[in-house]
Short mmCIF file of C-alpha atoms in Angstrom, two decimals:
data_model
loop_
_atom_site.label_atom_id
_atom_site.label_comp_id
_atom_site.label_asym_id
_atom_site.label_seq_id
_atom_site.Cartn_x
_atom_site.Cartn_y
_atom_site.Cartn_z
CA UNK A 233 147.63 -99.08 -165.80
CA UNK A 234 144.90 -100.98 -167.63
CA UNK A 235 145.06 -104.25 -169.40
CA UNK A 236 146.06 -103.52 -172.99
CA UNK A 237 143.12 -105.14 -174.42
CA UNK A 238 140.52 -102.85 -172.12
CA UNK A 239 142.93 -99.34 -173.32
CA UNK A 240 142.75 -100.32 -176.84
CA UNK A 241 139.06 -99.32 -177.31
CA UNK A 242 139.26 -96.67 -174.72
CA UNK A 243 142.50 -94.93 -176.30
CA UNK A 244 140.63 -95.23 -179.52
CA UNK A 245 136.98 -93.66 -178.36
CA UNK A 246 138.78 -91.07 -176.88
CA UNK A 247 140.52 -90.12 -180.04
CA UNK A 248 137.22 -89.84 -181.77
CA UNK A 249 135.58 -87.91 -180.14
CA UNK A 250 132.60 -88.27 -177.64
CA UNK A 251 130.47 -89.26 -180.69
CA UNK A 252 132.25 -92.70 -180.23
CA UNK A 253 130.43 -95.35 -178.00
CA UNK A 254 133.29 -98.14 -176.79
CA UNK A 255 130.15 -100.29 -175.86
CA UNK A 256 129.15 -101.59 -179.00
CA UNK A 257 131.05 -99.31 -180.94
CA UNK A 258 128.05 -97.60 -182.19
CA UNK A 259 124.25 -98.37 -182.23
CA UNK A 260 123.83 -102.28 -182.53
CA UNK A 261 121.13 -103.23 -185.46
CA UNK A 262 122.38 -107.26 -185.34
CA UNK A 263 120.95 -110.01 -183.67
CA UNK A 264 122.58 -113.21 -182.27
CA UNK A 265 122.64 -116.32 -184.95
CA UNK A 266 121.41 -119.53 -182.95
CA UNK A 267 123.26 -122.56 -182.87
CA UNK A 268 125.23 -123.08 -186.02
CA UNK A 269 127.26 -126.51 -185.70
CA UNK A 270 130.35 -127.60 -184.38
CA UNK A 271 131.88 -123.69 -183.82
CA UNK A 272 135.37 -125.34 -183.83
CA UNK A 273 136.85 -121.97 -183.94
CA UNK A 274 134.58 -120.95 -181.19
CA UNK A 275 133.34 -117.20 -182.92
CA UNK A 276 129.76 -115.67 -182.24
CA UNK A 277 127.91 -115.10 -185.20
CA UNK A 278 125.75 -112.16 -185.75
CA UNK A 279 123.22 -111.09 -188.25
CA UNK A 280 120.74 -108.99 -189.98
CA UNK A 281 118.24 -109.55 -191.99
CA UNK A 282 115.61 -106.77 -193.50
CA UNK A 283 111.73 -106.73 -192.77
CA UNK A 284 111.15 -107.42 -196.34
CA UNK A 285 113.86 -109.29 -197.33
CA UNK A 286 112.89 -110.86 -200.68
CA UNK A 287 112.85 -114.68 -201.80
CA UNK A 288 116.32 -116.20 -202.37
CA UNK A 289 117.93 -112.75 -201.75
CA UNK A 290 121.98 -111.98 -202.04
CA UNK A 291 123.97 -112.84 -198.87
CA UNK A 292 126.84 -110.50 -197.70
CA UNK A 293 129.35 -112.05 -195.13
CA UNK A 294 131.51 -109.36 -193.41
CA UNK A 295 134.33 -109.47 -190.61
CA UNK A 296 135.37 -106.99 -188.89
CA UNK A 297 139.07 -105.78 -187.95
CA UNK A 298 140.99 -105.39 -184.98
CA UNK A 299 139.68 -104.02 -181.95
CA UNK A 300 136.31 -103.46 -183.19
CA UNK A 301 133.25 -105.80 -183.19
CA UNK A 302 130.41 -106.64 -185.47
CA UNK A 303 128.06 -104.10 -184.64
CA UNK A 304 130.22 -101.25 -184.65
CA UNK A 305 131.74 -102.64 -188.11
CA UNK A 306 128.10 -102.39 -188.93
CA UNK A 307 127.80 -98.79 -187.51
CA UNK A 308 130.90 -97.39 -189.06
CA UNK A 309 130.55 -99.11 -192.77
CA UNK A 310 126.82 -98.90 -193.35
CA UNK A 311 126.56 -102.38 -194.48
CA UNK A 312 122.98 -102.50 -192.54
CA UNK A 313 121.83 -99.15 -193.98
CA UNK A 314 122.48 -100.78 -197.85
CA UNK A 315 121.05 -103.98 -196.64
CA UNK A 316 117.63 -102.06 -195.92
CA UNK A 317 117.96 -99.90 -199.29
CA UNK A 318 118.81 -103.21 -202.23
CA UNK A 319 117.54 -106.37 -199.89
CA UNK A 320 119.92 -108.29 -198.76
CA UNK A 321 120.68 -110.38 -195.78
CA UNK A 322 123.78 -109.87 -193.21
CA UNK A 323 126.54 -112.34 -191.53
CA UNK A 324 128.76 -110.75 -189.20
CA UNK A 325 130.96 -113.35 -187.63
CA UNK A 326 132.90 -111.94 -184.46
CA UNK A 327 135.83 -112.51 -183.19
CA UNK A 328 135.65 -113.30 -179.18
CA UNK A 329 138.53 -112.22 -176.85
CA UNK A 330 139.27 -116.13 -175.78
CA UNK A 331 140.22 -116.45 -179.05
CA UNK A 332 142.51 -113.29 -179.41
CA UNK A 333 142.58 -110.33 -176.75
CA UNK A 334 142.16 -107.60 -179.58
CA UNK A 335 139.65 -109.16 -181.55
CA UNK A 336 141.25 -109.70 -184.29
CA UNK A 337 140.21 -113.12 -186.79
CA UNK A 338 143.59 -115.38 -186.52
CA UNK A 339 144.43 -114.94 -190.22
CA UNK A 340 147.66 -116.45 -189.60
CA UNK A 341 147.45 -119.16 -187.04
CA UNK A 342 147.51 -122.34 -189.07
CA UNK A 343 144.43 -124.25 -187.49
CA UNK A 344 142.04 -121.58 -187.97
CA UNK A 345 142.76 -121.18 -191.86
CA UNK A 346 142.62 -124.56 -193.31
CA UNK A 347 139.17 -126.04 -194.86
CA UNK A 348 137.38 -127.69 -192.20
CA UNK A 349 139.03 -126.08 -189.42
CA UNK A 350 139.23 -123.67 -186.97
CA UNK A 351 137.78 -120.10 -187.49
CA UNK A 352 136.93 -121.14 -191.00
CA UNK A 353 135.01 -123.53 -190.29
CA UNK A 354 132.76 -122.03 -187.99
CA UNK A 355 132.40 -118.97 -190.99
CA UNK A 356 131.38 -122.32 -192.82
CA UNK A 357 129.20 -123.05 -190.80
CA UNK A 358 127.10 -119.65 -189.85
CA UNK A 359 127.05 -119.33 -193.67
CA UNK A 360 125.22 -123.02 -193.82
CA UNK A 361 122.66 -121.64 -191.16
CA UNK A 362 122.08 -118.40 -192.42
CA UNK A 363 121.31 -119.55 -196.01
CA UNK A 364 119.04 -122.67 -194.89
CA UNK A 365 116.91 -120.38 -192.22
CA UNK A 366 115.75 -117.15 -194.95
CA UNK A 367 115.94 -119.23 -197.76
CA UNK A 368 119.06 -117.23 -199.71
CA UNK A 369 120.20 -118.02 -202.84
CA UNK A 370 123.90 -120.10 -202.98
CA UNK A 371 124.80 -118.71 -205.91
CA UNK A 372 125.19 -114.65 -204.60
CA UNK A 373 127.47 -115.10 -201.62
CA UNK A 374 129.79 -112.38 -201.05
CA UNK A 375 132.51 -111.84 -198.08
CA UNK A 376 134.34 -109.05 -196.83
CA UNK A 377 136.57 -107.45 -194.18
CA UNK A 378 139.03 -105.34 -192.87
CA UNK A 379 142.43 -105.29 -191.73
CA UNK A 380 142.66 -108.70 -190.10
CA UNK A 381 139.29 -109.32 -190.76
CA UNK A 382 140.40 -108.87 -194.44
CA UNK A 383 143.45 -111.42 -194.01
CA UNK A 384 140.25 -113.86 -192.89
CA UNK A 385 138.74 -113.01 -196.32
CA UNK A 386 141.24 -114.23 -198.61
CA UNK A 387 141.42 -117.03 -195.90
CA UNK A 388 137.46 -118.24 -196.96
CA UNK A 389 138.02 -117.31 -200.75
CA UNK A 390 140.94 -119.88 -200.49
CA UNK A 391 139.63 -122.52 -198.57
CA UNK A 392 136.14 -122.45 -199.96
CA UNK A 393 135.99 -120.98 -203.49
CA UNK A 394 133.05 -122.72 -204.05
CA UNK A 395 130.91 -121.24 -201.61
CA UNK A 396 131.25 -117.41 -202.70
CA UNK A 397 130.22 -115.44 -206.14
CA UNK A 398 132.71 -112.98 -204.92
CA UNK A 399 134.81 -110.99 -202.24
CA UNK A 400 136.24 -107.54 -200.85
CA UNK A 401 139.32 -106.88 -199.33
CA UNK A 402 140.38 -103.81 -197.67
CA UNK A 403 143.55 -103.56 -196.21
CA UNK A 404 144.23 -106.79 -196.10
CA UNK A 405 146.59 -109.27 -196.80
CA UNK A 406 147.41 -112.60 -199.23
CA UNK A 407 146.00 -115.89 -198.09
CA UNK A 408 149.01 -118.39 -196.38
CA UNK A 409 151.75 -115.68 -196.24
CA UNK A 410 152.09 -116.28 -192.24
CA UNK A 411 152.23 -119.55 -190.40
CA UNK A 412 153.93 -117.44 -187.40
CA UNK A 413 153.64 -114.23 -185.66
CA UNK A 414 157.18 -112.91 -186.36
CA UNK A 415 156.20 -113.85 -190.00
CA UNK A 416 153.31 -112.03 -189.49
CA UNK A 417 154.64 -108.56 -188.46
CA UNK A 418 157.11 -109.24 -191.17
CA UNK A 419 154.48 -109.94 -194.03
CA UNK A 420 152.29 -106.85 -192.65
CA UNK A 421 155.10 -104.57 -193.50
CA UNK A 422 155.61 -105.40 -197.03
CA UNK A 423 158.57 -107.68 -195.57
CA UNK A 424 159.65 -111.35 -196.40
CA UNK A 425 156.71 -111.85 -199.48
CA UNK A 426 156.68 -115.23 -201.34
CA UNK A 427 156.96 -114.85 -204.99
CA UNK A 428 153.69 -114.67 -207.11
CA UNK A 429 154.30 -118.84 -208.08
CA UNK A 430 154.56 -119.11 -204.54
CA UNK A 431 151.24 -117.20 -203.46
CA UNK A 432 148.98 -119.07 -206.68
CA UNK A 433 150.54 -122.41 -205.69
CA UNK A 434 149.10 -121.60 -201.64
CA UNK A 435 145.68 -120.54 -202.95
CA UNK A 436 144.99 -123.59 -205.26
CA UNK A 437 146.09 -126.23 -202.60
CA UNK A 438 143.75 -124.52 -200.32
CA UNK A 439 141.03 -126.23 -201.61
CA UNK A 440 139.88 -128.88 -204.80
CA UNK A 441 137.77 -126.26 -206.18
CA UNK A 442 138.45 -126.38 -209.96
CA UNK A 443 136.66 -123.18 -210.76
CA UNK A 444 134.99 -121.53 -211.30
CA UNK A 445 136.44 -118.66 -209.29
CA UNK A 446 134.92 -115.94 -207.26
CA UNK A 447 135.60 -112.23 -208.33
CA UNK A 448 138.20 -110.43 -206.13
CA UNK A 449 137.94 -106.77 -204.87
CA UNK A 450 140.84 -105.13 -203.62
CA UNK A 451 140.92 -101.91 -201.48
CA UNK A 452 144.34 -100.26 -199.71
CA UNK A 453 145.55 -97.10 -198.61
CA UNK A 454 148.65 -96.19 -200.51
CA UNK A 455 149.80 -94.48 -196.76
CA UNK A 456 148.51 -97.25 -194.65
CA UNK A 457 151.40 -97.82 -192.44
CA UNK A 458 150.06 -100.81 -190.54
CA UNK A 459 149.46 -103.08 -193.76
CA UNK A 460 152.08 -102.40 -196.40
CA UNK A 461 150.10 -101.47 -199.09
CA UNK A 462 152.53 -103.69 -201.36
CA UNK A 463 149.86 -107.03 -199.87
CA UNK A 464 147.61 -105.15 -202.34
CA UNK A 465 149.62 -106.29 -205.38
CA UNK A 466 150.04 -109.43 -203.81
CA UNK A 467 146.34 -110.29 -203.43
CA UNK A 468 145.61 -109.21 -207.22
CA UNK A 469 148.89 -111.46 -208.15
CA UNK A 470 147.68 -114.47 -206.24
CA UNK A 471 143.90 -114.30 -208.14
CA UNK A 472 144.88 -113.20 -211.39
CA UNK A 473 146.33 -116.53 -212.95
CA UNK A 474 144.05 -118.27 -211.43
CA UNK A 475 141.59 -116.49 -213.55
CA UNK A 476 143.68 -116.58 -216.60
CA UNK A 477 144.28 -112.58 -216.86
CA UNK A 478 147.03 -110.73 -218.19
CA UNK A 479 149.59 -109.17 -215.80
CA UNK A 480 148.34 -105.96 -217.35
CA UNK A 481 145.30 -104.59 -216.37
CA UNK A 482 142.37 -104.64 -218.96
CA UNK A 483 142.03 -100.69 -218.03
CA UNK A 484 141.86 -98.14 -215.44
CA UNK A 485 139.95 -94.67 -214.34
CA UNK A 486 139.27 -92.87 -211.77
CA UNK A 487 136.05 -93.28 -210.07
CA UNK A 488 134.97 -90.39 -206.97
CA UNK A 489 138.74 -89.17 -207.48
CA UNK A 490 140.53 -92.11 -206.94
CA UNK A 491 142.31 -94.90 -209.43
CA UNK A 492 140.48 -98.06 -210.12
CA UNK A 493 142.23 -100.71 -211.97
CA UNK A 494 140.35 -103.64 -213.89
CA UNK A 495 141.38 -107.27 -215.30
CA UNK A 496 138.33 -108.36 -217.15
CA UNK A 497 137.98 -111.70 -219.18
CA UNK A 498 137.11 -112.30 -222.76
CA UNK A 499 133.79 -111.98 -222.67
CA UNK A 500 134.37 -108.25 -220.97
CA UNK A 501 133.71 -109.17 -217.71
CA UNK A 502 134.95 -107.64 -214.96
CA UNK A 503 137.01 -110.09 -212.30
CA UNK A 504 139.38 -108.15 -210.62
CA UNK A 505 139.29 -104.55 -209.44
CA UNK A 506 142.06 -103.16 -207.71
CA UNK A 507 141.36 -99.43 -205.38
CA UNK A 508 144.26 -97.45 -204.76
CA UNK A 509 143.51 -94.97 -202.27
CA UNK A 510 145.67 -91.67 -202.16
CA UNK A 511 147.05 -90.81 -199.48
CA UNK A 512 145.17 -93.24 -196.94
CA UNK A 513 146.31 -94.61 -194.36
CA UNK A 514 144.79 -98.27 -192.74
CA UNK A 515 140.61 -98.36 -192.06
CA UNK A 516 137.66 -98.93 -194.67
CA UNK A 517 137.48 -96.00 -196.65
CA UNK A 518 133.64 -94.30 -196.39
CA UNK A 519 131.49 -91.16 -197.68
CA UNK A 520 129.10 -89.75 -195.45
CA UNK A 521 128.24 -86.97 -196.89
CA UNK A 522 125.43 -86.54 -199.99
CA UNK A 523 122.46 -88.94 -200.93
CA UNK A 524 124.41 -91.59 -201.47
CA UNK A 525 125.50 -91.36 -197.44
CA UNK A 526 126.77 -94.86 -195.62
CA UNK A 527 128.20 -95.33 -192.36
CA UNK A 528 129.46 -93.13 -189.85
CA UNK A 529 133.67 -92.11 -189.44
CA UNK A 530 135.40 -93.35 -186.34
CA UNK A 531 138.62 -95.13 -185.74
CA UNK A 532 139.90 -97.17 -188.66
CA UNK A 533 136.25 -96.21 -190.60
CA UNK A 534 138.01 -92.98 -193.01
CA UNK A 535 135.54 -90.50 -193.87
CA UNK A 536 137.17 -89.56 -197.29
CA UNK A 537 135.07 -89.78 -200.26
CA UNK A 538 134.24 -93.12 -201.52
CA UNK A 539 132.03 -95.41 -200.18
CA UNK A 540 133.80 -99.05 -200.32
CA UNK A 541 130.92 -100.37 -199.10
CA UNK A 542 128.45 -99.06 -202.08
CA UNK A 543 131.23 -99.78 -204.76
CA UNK A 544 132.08 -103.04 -203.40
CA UNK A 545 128.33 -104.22 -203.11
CA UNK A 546 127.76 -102.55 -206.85
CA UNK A 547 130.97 -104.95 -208.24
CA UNK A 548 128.97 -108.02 -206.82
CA UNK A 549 125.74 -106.77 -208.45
CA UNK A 550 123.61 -106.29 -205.11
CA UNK A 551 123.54 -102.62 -205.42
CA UNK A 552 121.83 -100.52 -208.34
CA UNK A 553 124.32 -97.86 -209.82
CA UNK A 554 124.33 -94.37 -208.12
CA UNK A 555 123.58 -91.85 -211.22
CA UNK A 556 125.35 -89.21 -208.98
CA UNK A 557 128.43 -90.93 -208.58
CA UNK A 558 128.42 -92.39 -211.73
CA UNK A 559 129.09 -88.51 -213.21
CA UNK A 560 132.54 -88.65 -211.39
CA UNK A 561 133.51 -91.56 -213.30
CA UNK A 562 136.80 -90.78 -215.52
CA UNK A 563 136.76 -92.30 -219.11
CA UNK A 564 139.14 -95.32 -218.36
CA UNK A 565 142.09 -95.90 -220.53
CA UNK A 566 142.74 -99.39 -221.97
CA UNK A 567 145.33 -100.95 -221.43
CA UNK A 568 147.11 -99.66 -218.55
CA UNK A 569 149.31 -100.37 -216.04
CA UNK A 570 148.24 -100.99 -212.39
CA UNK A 571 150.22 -100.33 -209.51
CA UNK A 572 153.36 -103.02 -209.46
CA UNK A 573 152.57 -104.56 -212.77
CA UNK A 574 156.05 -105.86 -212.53
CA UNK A 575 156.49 -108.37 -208.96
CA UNK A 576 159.07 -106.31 -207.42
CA UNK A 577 157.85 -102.88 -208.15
CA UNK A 578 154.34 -104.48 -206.43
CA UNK A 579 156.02 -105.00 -202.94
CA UNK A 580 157.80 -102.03 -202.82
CA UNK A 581 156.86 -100.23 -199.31
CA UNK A 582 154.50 -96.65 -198.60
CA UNK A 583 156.38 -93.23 -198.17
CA UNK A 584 156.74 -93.12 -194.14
CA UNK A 585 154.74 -89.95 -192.94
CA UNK A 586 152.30 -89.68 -196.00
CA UNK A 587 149.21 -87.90 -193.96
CA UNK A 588 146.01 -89.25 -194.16
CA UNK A 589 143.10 -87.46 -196.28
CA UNK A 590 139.70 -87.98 -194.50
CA UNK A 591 137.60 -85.07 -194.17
CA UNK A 592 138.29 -84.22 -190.46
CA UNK A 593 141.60 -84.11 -188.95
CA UNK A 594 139.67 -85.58 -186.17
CA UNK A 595 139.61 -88.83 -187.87
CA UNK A 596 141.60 -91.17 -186.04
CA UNK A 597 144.27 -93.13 -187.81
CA UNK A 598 146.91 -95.69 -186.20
CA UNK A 599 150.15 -95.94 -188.52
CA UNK A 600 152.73 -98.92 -187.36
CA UNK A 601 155.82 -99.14 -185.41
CA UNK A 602 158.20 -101.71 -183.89
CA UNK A 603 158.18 -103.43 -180.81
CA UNK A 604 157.93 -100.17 -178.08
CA UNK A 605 160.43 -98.82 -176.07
CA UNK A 606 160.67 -99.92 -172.45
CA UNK A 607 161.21 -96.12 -171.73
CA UNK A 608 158.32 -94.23 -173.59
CA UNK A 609 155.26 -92.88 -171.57
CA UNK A 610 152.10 -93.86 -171.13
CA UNK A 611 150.76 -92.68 -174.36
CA UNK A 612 153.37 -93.96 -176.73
CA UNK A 613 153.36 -97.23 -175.10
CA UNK A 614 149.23 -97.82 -175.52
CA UNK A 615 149.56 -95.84 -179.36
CA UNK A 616 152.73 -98.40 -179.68
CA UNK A 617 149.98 -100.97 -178.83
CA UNK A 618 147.46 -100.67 -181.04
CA UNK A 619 149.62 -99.85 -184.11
CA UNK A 620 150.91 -103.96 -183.32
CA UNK A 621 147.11 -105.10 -182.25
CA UNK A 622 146.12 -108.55 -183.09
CA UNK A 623 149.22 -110.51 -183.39
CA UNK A 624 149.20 -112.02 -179.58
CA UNK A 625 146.66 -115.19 -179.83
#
């Protein structure tokens, strides 16, 4: 039997078909960042940067998740393709296997999420040499990821507020809800949360950033089995009294079919949006169909609809509205109620079984499970893997 972390990528190409390529993950478009400092958390850093990238464009930080690495992050979300289209530049930091044998960021290993440490640091620092070598402007810094890669987002938004105009996370979790990995499995499945004073109180001692604050994005599946979907409510708890909003969101609608909750300010602006996606389970939700076409399906990257990546980079103001897609905009209704308004009801955990809704039943889709059986097969002992990837450092 293979090592765990070489059947990971080969259990998951296989379920996606031979369209899948497990080297690379899909066709590379990034190049290798130079030396960047200190790389105390000892990541590669990857980038892109368009032929006519304009003066003191937008920069868009993005990590991947488990088991995948920049370039097929890249591949499967389209962040390249948009990058060509609106003009801005590309960081993809990437995880090494030294570091963690599935590739995941260590979003819970206390030395690599503290300011000036670890993995975070040497995000830090790629961002430092990025912006210094094209000349990009410090005030549009964005960040985003998935899964794990996700977890590391709220990690940088913590520790350095100052640094980013704004960030996305899909499927992710809270910053400082795991010092451990038992508290880690526990935390992923909606188990063992710290109340909402508790999660505000973590992300302003993460840093002496007195605002103000970047704008927070949050994407989940509401049948994502591998991330409770309840760390969805917790990220929009932990942000939203930091920004001085309401417990109630400002409004809702329902933009390409699915809801969208909003907490705007008092001047109408828009600092917290909150994606609840039906019936999905855990990846980066994607449309690849139409025009407005990004990124390609494949494991964890859901073909069903709605392109995170365009709405995300249209929240941060890097990406002109879609006409098209704006016509599938619901009027939104003041007022309303997101999901888990009230703490409890936030952390309550998904349906078990809920199917996922991406286009193809082909799509592949890894729900969770505990520890696996000493007496399953082959195939439910690798499946067993992967639905726990990312939690041995």
């Amino acid at each position: 039997m293979r090592k765990i972390s070489d059947t990971i990528p080969r259990l998951a190409a296989f379920r996606a078909g031979p369209g899948f390529q497990t080297n690379g993950q899909g066709r590379d478009r990034l190049s290798d960042l130079g030396d960047f400092g200190s790389n105390q958390g000892a990541l590669r850093a990857r980038s892109y940067v368009p032929d006519d990238l304009p003066q003191a464009a937008p920069l868009v930080v993005v990590l991947h998740g488990c088991t995948q690495t920049a370039a097929g992050y890249d591949h499967g979300s389209g962040w390249s393709q948009l990058a060509d289209q609106e003009g801005f530049a590309l960081l993809f930091p990437e995880q090494q296997r030294a570091n963690n044998p599935n590739l995941c960021f260590n979003w819970f290993v206390p030395s690599d999420t503290k300011r000036n440490g670890g993995e975070a640091l040497s995000i830090r620092q790629m961002i430092e040499a990025v912006v210094v070598e094209y000349g990009l402007d410090r005030g549009r810094i964005f960040i985003t990821g998935l899964s794990a890669g996700g977890a590391m987002t709220s990690v940088m938004l913590a520790c350095y507020p100052e640094v980013f105009a704004g960030g996305a996370i899909i499927a992710g979790l809270p910053y400082g809800i795991a010092k451990t990995i038992p508290e880690a499995f526990d935390r992923m499945r909606g188990h063992g949360m710290p109340s909402e004073r508790q999660l505000q109180k973590a992300l302003r001692d993460a840093s002496p950033h007195q605002g103000p604050w970047p704008s927070i994005s949050v994407w989940h599946g509401s049948a994502d089995q591998t991330v409770a979907s309840s760390n969805a409510g917790a990220i929009v708890a932990q942000w939203r009294a930091i920004h001085g909003l309401d417990v109630r969101s400002t409004r809702s609608e329902k933009v390409d079919g699915q809801s969208r909750y909003v907490w705007c300010n008092a001047k109408g602006q828009e600092l917290i949006e909150d994606y609840r996606i039906a019936g999905m389970g855990h990846g980066t939700p994607l449309d690849t169909a139409g025009d407005a076409a990004l990124g390609v399906g494949s494991p964890f990257m859901l073909d069903i609809g709605i392109s995170s990546t365009r709405h995300i980079a249209r929240f941060w103001g890097v990406a002109k509205p879609f006409v098209e897609r704006d016509a599938k905009v619901k009027p939104a209704r003041a007022n309303s109620e997101a999901p888990g308004a009230s703490f409890a009801r936030a952390f309550s955990m998904p349906k078990v079984g809920v199917p996922n809704v991406p286009r193809s039943a082909k799509r592949a889709n890894f729900p969770p499970s505990q520890k696996p059986n000493s007496a399953a097969g082959i195939r439910k002992v690798i499946e067993e893997a992967l639905r726990s990837a990312g939690l041995m450092h």
